[in-house]
CSV table of C-alpha atoms in Angstrom, one decimal:
chain,number,residue,atom,x,y,z
A,1,MET,CA,54.5,-25.0,-42.2
A,2,LYS,CA,55.2,-23.4,-45.9
A,3,ARG,CA,51.6,-22.4,-45.8
A,4,THR,CA,52.2,-20.6,-42.5
A,5,VAL,CA,55.4,-19.0,-43.4
A,6,ILE,CA,53.5,-17.4,-46.6
A,7,ALA,CA,50.8,-16.2,-44.7
A,8,ALA,CA,53.1,-14.5,-42.1
A,9,ALA,CA,54.9,-12.8,-44.9
A,10,VAL,CA,51.7,-11.8,-46.4
A,11,ILE,CA,50.4,-10.1,-43.3
A,12,ALA,CA,53.7,-8.4,-42.9
A,13,ALA,CA,53.5,-7.1,-46.4
A,14,ALA,CA,50.2,-6.2,-46.1
A,15,THR,CA,50.6,-4.3,-42.8
A,16,ALA,CA,53.9,-2.7,-43.4
A,17,GLY,CA,54.0,0.5,-41.7
A,18,ILE,CA,52.1,-0.5,-38.7
A,19,ALA,CA,55.3,-0.2,-36.3
A,20,THR,CA,55.7,3.3,-37.5
A,21,ALA,CA,51.9,3.8,-37.0
A,22,GLN,CA,52.0,2.5,-33.5
A,23,GLN,CA,55.1,5.0,-32.8
A,24,GLY,CA,52.7,7.8,-34.2
A,25,PRO,CA,53.0,8.6,-37.8
A,26,LYS,CA,55.7,10.8,-39.1
A,27,PRO,CA,54.9,14.3,-40.0
A,28,GLU,CA,55.4,14.0,-43.4
A,29,ASP,CA,53.4,10.9,-43.3
A,30,GLU,CA,50.2,12.8,-42.0
A,31,ILE,CA,50.6,15.6,-44.5
A,32,ARG,CA,50.7,13.2,-47.5
A,33,TYR,CA,47.7,11.4,-45.9
A,34,ARG,CA,45.5,14.3,-45.4
A,35,GLN,CA,46.3,15.7,-49.0
A,36,SER,CA,45.5,12.2,-50.1
A,37,VAL,CA,42.1,12.5,-48.6
A,38,MET,CA,41.4,16.0,-49.8
A,39,ASN,CA,42.4,14.7,-53.3
A,40,VAL,CA,40.1,12.1,-53.2
A,41,VAL,CA,37.2,14.4,-51.9
A,42,GLY,CA,37.9,16.8,-54.4
A,43,ARG,CA,37.7,14.2,-57.3
A,44,ALA,CA,34.2,12.9,-55.8
A,45,MET,CA,33.0,16.6,-55.9
A,46,GLY,CA,33.7,17.2,-59.4
A,47,PRO,CA,30.5,15.1,-60.9
A,48,MET,CA,28.2,16.9,-58.4
A,49,GLY,CA,29.7,20.3,-59.2
A,50,ALA,CA,29.2,19.7,-62.9
A,51,MET,CA,25.6,18.9,-62.1
A,52,ALA,CA,25.2,21.9,-59.6
A,53,GLN,CA,26.3,24.2,-62.6
A,54,GLY,CA,24.2,22.6,-65.2
A,55,LYS,CA,27.3,21.5,-67.2
A,56,ALA,CA,26.0,17.6,-66.6
A,57,PRO,CA,22.4,16.2,-66.1
A,58,PHE,CA,21.3,15.3,-62.7
A,59,ASN,CA,22.0,11.8,-61.7
A,60,ALA,CA,20.6,10.8,-58.5
A,61,ALA,CA,23.0,7.6,-58.2
A,62,VAL,CA,26.0,9.4,-59.0
A,63,VAL,CA,25.1,12.1,-56.1
A,64,GLN,CA,24.3,9.3,-53.7
A,65,LYS,CA,27.6,7.3,-54.2
A,66,ASN,CA,29.6,10.4,-54.2
A,67,ALA,CA,28.4,12.1,-51.2
A,68,ALA,CA,28.4,8.5,-49.2
A,69,LEU,CA,32.0,8.3,-50.3
A,70,ILE,CA,32.8,12.2,-49.3
A,71,ASP,CA,30.9,11.5,-45.8
A,72,SER,CA,33.3,8.1,-45.4
A,73,LEU,CA,36.4,10.6,-45.7
A,74,MET,CA,35.5,13.8,-44.4
A,75,GLY,CA,36.3,12.3,-40.7
A,76,LEU,CA,39.5,10.9,-41.5
A,77,HIS,CA,42.2,13.5,-42.1
A,78,TRP,CA,41.4,15.9,-39.1
A,79,ASN,CA,43.1,13.6,-36.8
A,80,SER,CA,46.1,14.2,-39.2
A,81,PHE,CA,46.6,17.8,-38.2
A,82,GLY,CA,48.1,17.0,-34.9
A,83,PRO,CA,51.0,18.9,-33.1
A,84,GLY,CA,54.5,18.8,-35.2
A,85,THR,CA,52.4,18.4,-38.4
A,86,ASP,CA,52.6,21.9,-39.6
A,87,LYS,CA,55.6,21.1,-41.7
A,88,GLY,CA,57.9,18.4,-42.8
A,89,ALA,CA,56.6,18.0,-46.5
A,90,PRO,CA,55.3,20.7,-48.7
A,91,THR,CA,52.1,21.8,-47.2
A,92,LYS,CA,49.3,24.2,-47.9
A,93,ALA,CA,48.1,23.8,-44.1
A,94,ASP,CA,48.0,27.4,-42.8
A,95,PRO,CA,49.9,27.6,-39.5
A,96,LYS,CA,46.8,29.2,-38.1
A,97,ILE,CA,45.2,25.7,-37.8
A,98,TRP,CA,48.1,25.1,-34.8
A,99,LYS,CA,47.0,28.4,-33.4
A,100,GLU,CA,43.4,28.9,-33.7
A,101,THR,CA,42.7,25.1,-33.0
A,102,ALA,CA,38.9,25.8,-31.6
A,103,LYS,CA,38.3,27.7,-34.8
A,104,PHE,CA,39.9,25.0,-37.2
A,105,LYS,CA,37.8,22.3,-35.3
A,106,GLN,CA,34.6,24.2,-35.7
A,107,ALA,CA,35.2,24.6,-39.6
A,108,ALA,CA,35.9,20.9,-39.8
A,109,GLU,CA,32.7,20.1,-38.1
A,110,ALA,CA,30.9,22.4,-40.2
A,111,GLY,CA,32.2,20.7,-43.2
A,112,GLN,CA,31.2,17.3,-41.5
A,113,LYS,CA,27.9,18.6,-41.1
A,114,ALA,CA,27.2,19.9,-44.4
A,115,VAL,CA,28.3,16.6,-45.8
A,116,ALA,CA,26.0,14.8,-43.7
A,117,SER,CA,23.0,16.9,-44.8
A,118,LEU,CA,24.4,16.2,-48.5
A,119,VAL,CA,24.2,12.6,-47.9
A,120,ALA,CA,20.7,12.9,-46.3
A,121,ALA,CA,19.4,15.1,-49.3
A,122,SER,CA,20.9,12.6,-51.8
A,123,LYS,CA,18.6,9.7,-50.6
A,124,GLY,CA,15.7,11.8,-51.7
A,125,GLY,CA,16.8,11.7,-55.4
A,126,GLU,CA,15.6,15.2,-55.8
A,127,GLU,CA,17.6,17.7,-57.9
A,128,ALA,CA,16.6,20.9,-55.9
A,129,ALA,CA,17.2,19.5,-52.4
A,130,PHE,CA,20.7,18.1,-53.9
A,131,LYS,CA,21.7,21.6,-55.1
A,132,ALA,CA,20.6,23.3,-51.9
A,133,ALA,CA,22.6,20.9,-49.7
A,134,PHE,CA,25.6,20.7,-52.4
A,135,GLY,CA,25.7,24.3,-52.3
A,136,GLU,CA,26.1,24.3,-48.4
A,137,VAL,CA,28.8,21.8,-48.6
A,138,GLY,CA,30.7,24.3,-51.3
A,139,LYS,CA,30.3,27.1,-48.7
A,140,ALA,CA,31.8,25.1,-45.8
A,141,CYS,CA,34.7,23.9,-48.2
A,142,LYS,CA,35.4,27.5,-49.1
A,143,SER,CA,35.3,29.0,-45.8
A,144,CYS,CA,37.7,26.4,-44.4
A,145,HIS,CA,40.0,26.8,-47.4
A,146,ASP,CA,39.9,30.7,-47.1
A,147,ASP,CA,40.6,30.6,-43.4
A,148,PHE,CA,43.1,27.7,-43.0
A,149,ARG,CA,44.9,26.7,-46.6
A,150,THR,CA,47.6,29.1,-48.0
A,151,LYS,CA,47.8,29.8,-51.8
A,152,GLU,CA,50.9,28.3,-52.2
A,153,PHE,CA,53.0,25.0,-50.8
A,154,HIS,CA,55.4,25.8,-48.0
A,155,ASN,CA,57.7,23.5,-46.2
B,1,MET,CA,21.2,39.4,-56.3
B,2,LYS,CA,24.3,39.3,-54.1
B,3,ARG,CA,23.1,35.9,-52.8
B,4,THR,CA,23.2,34.6,-56.3
B,5,VAL,CA,26.6,36.0,-57.3
B,6,ILE,CA,27.9,34.2,-54.0
B,7,ALA,CA,26.2,31.3,-54.5
B,8,ALA,CA,28.1,31.2,-58.1
B,9,ALA,CA,31.5,32.0,-56.8
B,10,VAL,CA,30.9,29.0,-54.3
B,11,ILE,CA,30.1,26.5,-56.6
B,12,ALA,CA,32.8,27.9,-59.0
B,13,ALA,CA,35.3,27.6,-56.1
B,14,ALA,CA,34.2,24.0,-55.0
B,15,THR,CA,34.4,22.7,-58.4
B,16,ALA,CA,37.4,24.2,-59.7
B,17,GLY,CA,39.1,21.7,-61.8
B,18,ILE,CA,35.9,20.4,-63.9
B,19,ALA,CA,36.8,21.9,-67.1
B,20,THR,CA,40.1,20.0,-66.7
B,21,ALA,CA,38.2,16.8,-65.9
B,22,GLN,CA,35.7,17.0,-68.8
B,23,GLN,CA,38.9,17.3,-71.2
B,24,GLY,CA,40.3,14.5,-69.5
B,25,PRO,CA,42.4,14.7,-66.3
B,26,LYS,CA,46.1,15.4,-66.8
B,27,PRO,CA,48.6,12.3,-66.6
B,28,GLU,CA,50.1,14.0,-63.4
B,29,ASP,CA,46.5,14.3,-61.8
B,30,GLU,CA,45.7,10.8,-62.7
B,31,ILE,CA,49.0,9.7,-60.9
B,32,ARG,CA,48.3,12.0,-58.1
B,33,TYR,CA,44.6,10.5,-57.6
B,34,ARG,CA,45.9,6.8,-57.9
B,35,GLN,CA,48.3,7.2,-55.3
B,36,SER,CA,46.0,9.2,-52.9
B,37,VAL,CA,43.6,6.3,-53.2
B,38,MET,CA,46.2,4.0,-52.4
B,39,ASN,CA,47.4,5.7,-49.5
B,40,VAL,CA,44.0,6.1,-47.9
B,41,VAL,CA,43.4,2.4,-48.3
B,42,GLY,CA,46.9,1.6,-46.9
B,43,ARG,CA,46.0,3.6,-43.7
B,44,ALA,CA,42.7,1.6,-43.5
B,45,MET,CA,44.3,-1.5,-43.7
B,46,GLY,CA,46.6,-0.6,-40.9
B,47,PRO,CA,44.4,-1.2,-37.9
B,48,MET,CA,43.1,-4.4,-39.2
B,49,GLY,CA,46.7,-5.7,-40.1
B,50,ALA,CA,47.4,-5.0,-36.4
B,51,MET,CA,44.5,-7.4,-35.4
B,52,ALA,CA,45.6,-9.9,-37.8
B,53,GLN,CA,49.0,-10.2,-36.4
B,54,GLY,CA,47.7,-9.8,-32.9
B,55,LYS,CA,49.3,-6.8,-32.0
B,56,ALA,CA,46.0,-5.3,-31.3
B,57,PRO,CA,42.6,-6.7,-30.0
B,58,PHE,CA,39.9,-7.8,-32.4
B,59,ASN,CA,37.7,-4.9,-32.8
B,60,ALA,CA,34.6,-5.8,-35.1
B,61,ALA,CA,33.5,-2.0,-35.5
B,62,VAL,CA,36.9,-1.0,-36.6
B,63,VAL,CA,36.9,-3.7,-38.8
B,64,GLN,CA,33.7,-3.1,-40.2
B,65,LYS,CA,34.2,0.4,-40.8
B,66,ASN,CA,37.8,0.1,-42.5
B,67,ALA,CA,36.2,-2.6,-44.8
B,68,ALA,CA,33.7,-0.8,-45.9
B,69,LEU,CA,35.9,2.3,-46.5
B,70,ILE,CA,38.5,0.4,-48.6
B,71,ASP,CA,35.4,-1.3,-50.5
B,72,SER,CA,34.2,2.1,-51.5
B,73,LEU,CA,38.1,3.2,-52.8
B,74,MET,CA,39.2,0.2,-54.6
B,75,GLY,CA,36.9,0.6,-57.3
B,76,LEU,CA,37.9,4.3,-57.9
B,77,HIS,CA,41.5,4.2,-59.2
B,78,TRP,CA,41.4,1.7,-61.8
B,79,ASN,CA,40.2,4.2,-64.4
B,80,SER,CA,43.1,6.4,-63.5
B,81,PHE,CA,45.7,3.8,-65.2
B,82,GLY,CA,44.4,4.8,-68.9
B,83,PRO,CA,46.5,5.4,-71.9
B,84,GLY,CA,49.2,8.1,-71.3
B,85,THR,CA,49.2,7.8,-67.5
B,86,ASP,CA,52.4,5.7,-67.3
B,87,LYS,CA,54.3,8.7,-66.7
B,88,GLY,CA,54.1,12.6,-66.1
B,89,ALA,CA,55.0,12.6,-62.4
B,90,PRO,CA,57.0,10.2,-60.1
B,91,THR,CA,54.9,6.7,-60.1
B,92,LYS,CA,56.1,3.1,-59.1
B,93,ALA,CA,53.3,2.0,-61.7
B,94,ASP,CA,55.1,-0.6,-63.5
B,95,PRO,CA,54.8,-0.2,-67.5
B,96,LYS,CA,53.6,-3.6,-67.5
B,97,ILE,CA,50.4,-2.1,-66.8
B,98,TRP,CA,49.9,-0.6,-70.0
B,99,LYS,CA,51.3,-3.8,-71.8
B,100,GLU,CA,49.7,-6.7,-69.9
B,101,THR,CA,46.2,-5.1,-69.2
B,102,ALA,CA,44.0,-7.9,-69.3
B,103,LYS,CA,46.2,-9.5,-66.4
B,104,PHE,CA,46.4,-6.1,-64.5
B,105,LYS,CA,42.5,-5.9,-64.8
B,106,GLN,CA,42.3,-9.6,-63.6
B,107,ALA,CA,44.6,-8.5,-60.6
B,108,ALA,CA,42.4,-5.5,-60.0
B,109,GLU,CA,39.1,-7.6,-60.0
B,110,ALA,CA,40.7,-10.1,-57.4
B,111,GLY,CA,41.4,-7.2,-55.2
B,112,GLN,CA,37.9,-6.1,-55.5
B,113,LYS,CA,36.3,-9.3,-54.9
B,114,ALA,CA,38.8,-9.9,-51.8
B,115,VAL,CA,37.7,-6.7,-50.3
B,116,ALA,CA,33.9,-7.6,-50.9
B,117,SER,CA,34.7,-10.8,-49.1
B,118,LEU,CA,36.0,-9.1,-46.2
B,119,VAL,CA,32.9,-6.4,-45.9
B,120,ALA,CA,30.9,-9.8,-45.8
B,121,ALA,CA,33.1,-11.2,-43.4
B,122,SER,CA,33.2,-8.2,-41.2
B,123,LYS,CA,29.2,-8.0,-41.0
B,124,GLY,CA,29.6,-11.2,-38.8
B,125,GLY,CA,31.8,-9.8,-36.3
B,126,GLU,CA,33.8,-12.8,-35.8
B,127,GLU,CA,37.4,-12.7,-35.6
B,128,ALA,CA,38.3,-16.0,-37.2
B,129,ALA,CA,36.2,-15.1,-40.6
B,130,PHE,CA,38.0,-11.5,-40.3
B,131,LYS,CA,41.4,-13.1,-40.3
B,132,ALA,CA,40.6,-15.5,-43.0
B,133,ALA,CA,39.0,-12.6,-45.1
B,134,PHE,CA,41.8,-10.4,-44.4
B,135,GLY,CA,44.4,-13.1,-45.4
B,136,GLU,CA,43.0,-12.8,-48.6
B,137,VAL,CA,43.1,-9.2,-49.0
B,138,GLY,CA,46.8,-9.2,-48.3
B,139,LYS,CA,47.6,-11.9,-50.6
B,140,ALA,CA,45.7,-9.9,-53.6
B,141,CYS,CA,47.1,-6.5,-52.6
B,142,LYS,CA,50.9,-8.3,-52.7
B,143,SER,CA,50.1,-10.4,-55.8
B,144,CYS,CA,49.4,-6.9,-57.6
B,145,HIS,CA,52.1,-5.0,-56.2
B,146,ASP,CA,54.6,-8.1,-56.8
B,147,ASP,CA,53.5,-8.0,-60.4
B,148,PHE,CA,52.9,-4.3,-61.2
B,149,ARG,CA,54.6,-2.1,-58.7
B,150,THR,CA,58.1,-1.0,-59.1
B,151,LYS,CA,60.3,-0.8,-56.0
B,152,GLU,CA,61.4,2.6,-56.7
B,153,PHE,CA,59.6,5.7,-58.2
B,154,HIS,CA,60.4,6.6,-61.5
B,155,ASN,CA,59.2,9.3,-64.0
């Protein structure tokens, strides 16, 4: 009996926020979530950027791990740009996201495609292929940020 | 020539912050990073928590995907609790983390181990095995949060 109570409490603690999720996450939670995803993606880009710039030696294992991590993250946050999530917490999301949705979707898909190519290239373990694929990821990041990210935070 | 300049600019844009990373990330960046990782982990726990509580039907594919995602994230942020990262931005990290480092490391390892078991269980696609393994993940989360997370944010 005691065991059951503890188990229930543990599951409740581990899943706090599910009630909210079922009603749809709050705008501030969506904003924080997409920023979190981008933050983890950005950190994973770092070591690969250093390699691409020749500031760190090429390390195939690190590239493979970080490319796979970014790939698993890139699909997560696009759904967090839903209606009503343009404000609610400080954000750099450009209002254009909710006006030019087709163009934003296209930019998101280009990013995911570039990352998928980087994952494929990373499996070969070749520096030149990595650099080419990483350059394409960088272009996709920059293009989407140029079009859909404001320079300063706004509410 | 133009192409080279663009490529260099793209790489520089994609890797902004590397100079900082090489000098060691700032405490506020480390705090934001570990919060980002935990936020993405928390969101990935959600659908599994709903299944464990019987609020959503068991879905083996979702469990497998989310367990793998959490597994790839769990190892990332422990290194972001380094010396000097106990303050610098609002955080719930308990000061005990920097005093009881061995105990904290043990708690971190227990969490990673529980998640690895969940990944293994998820591959079998069986609900009972999932529930048992997920319960252990919940316990590890709760135990570490009870010991090393404060209830309110502090600076």
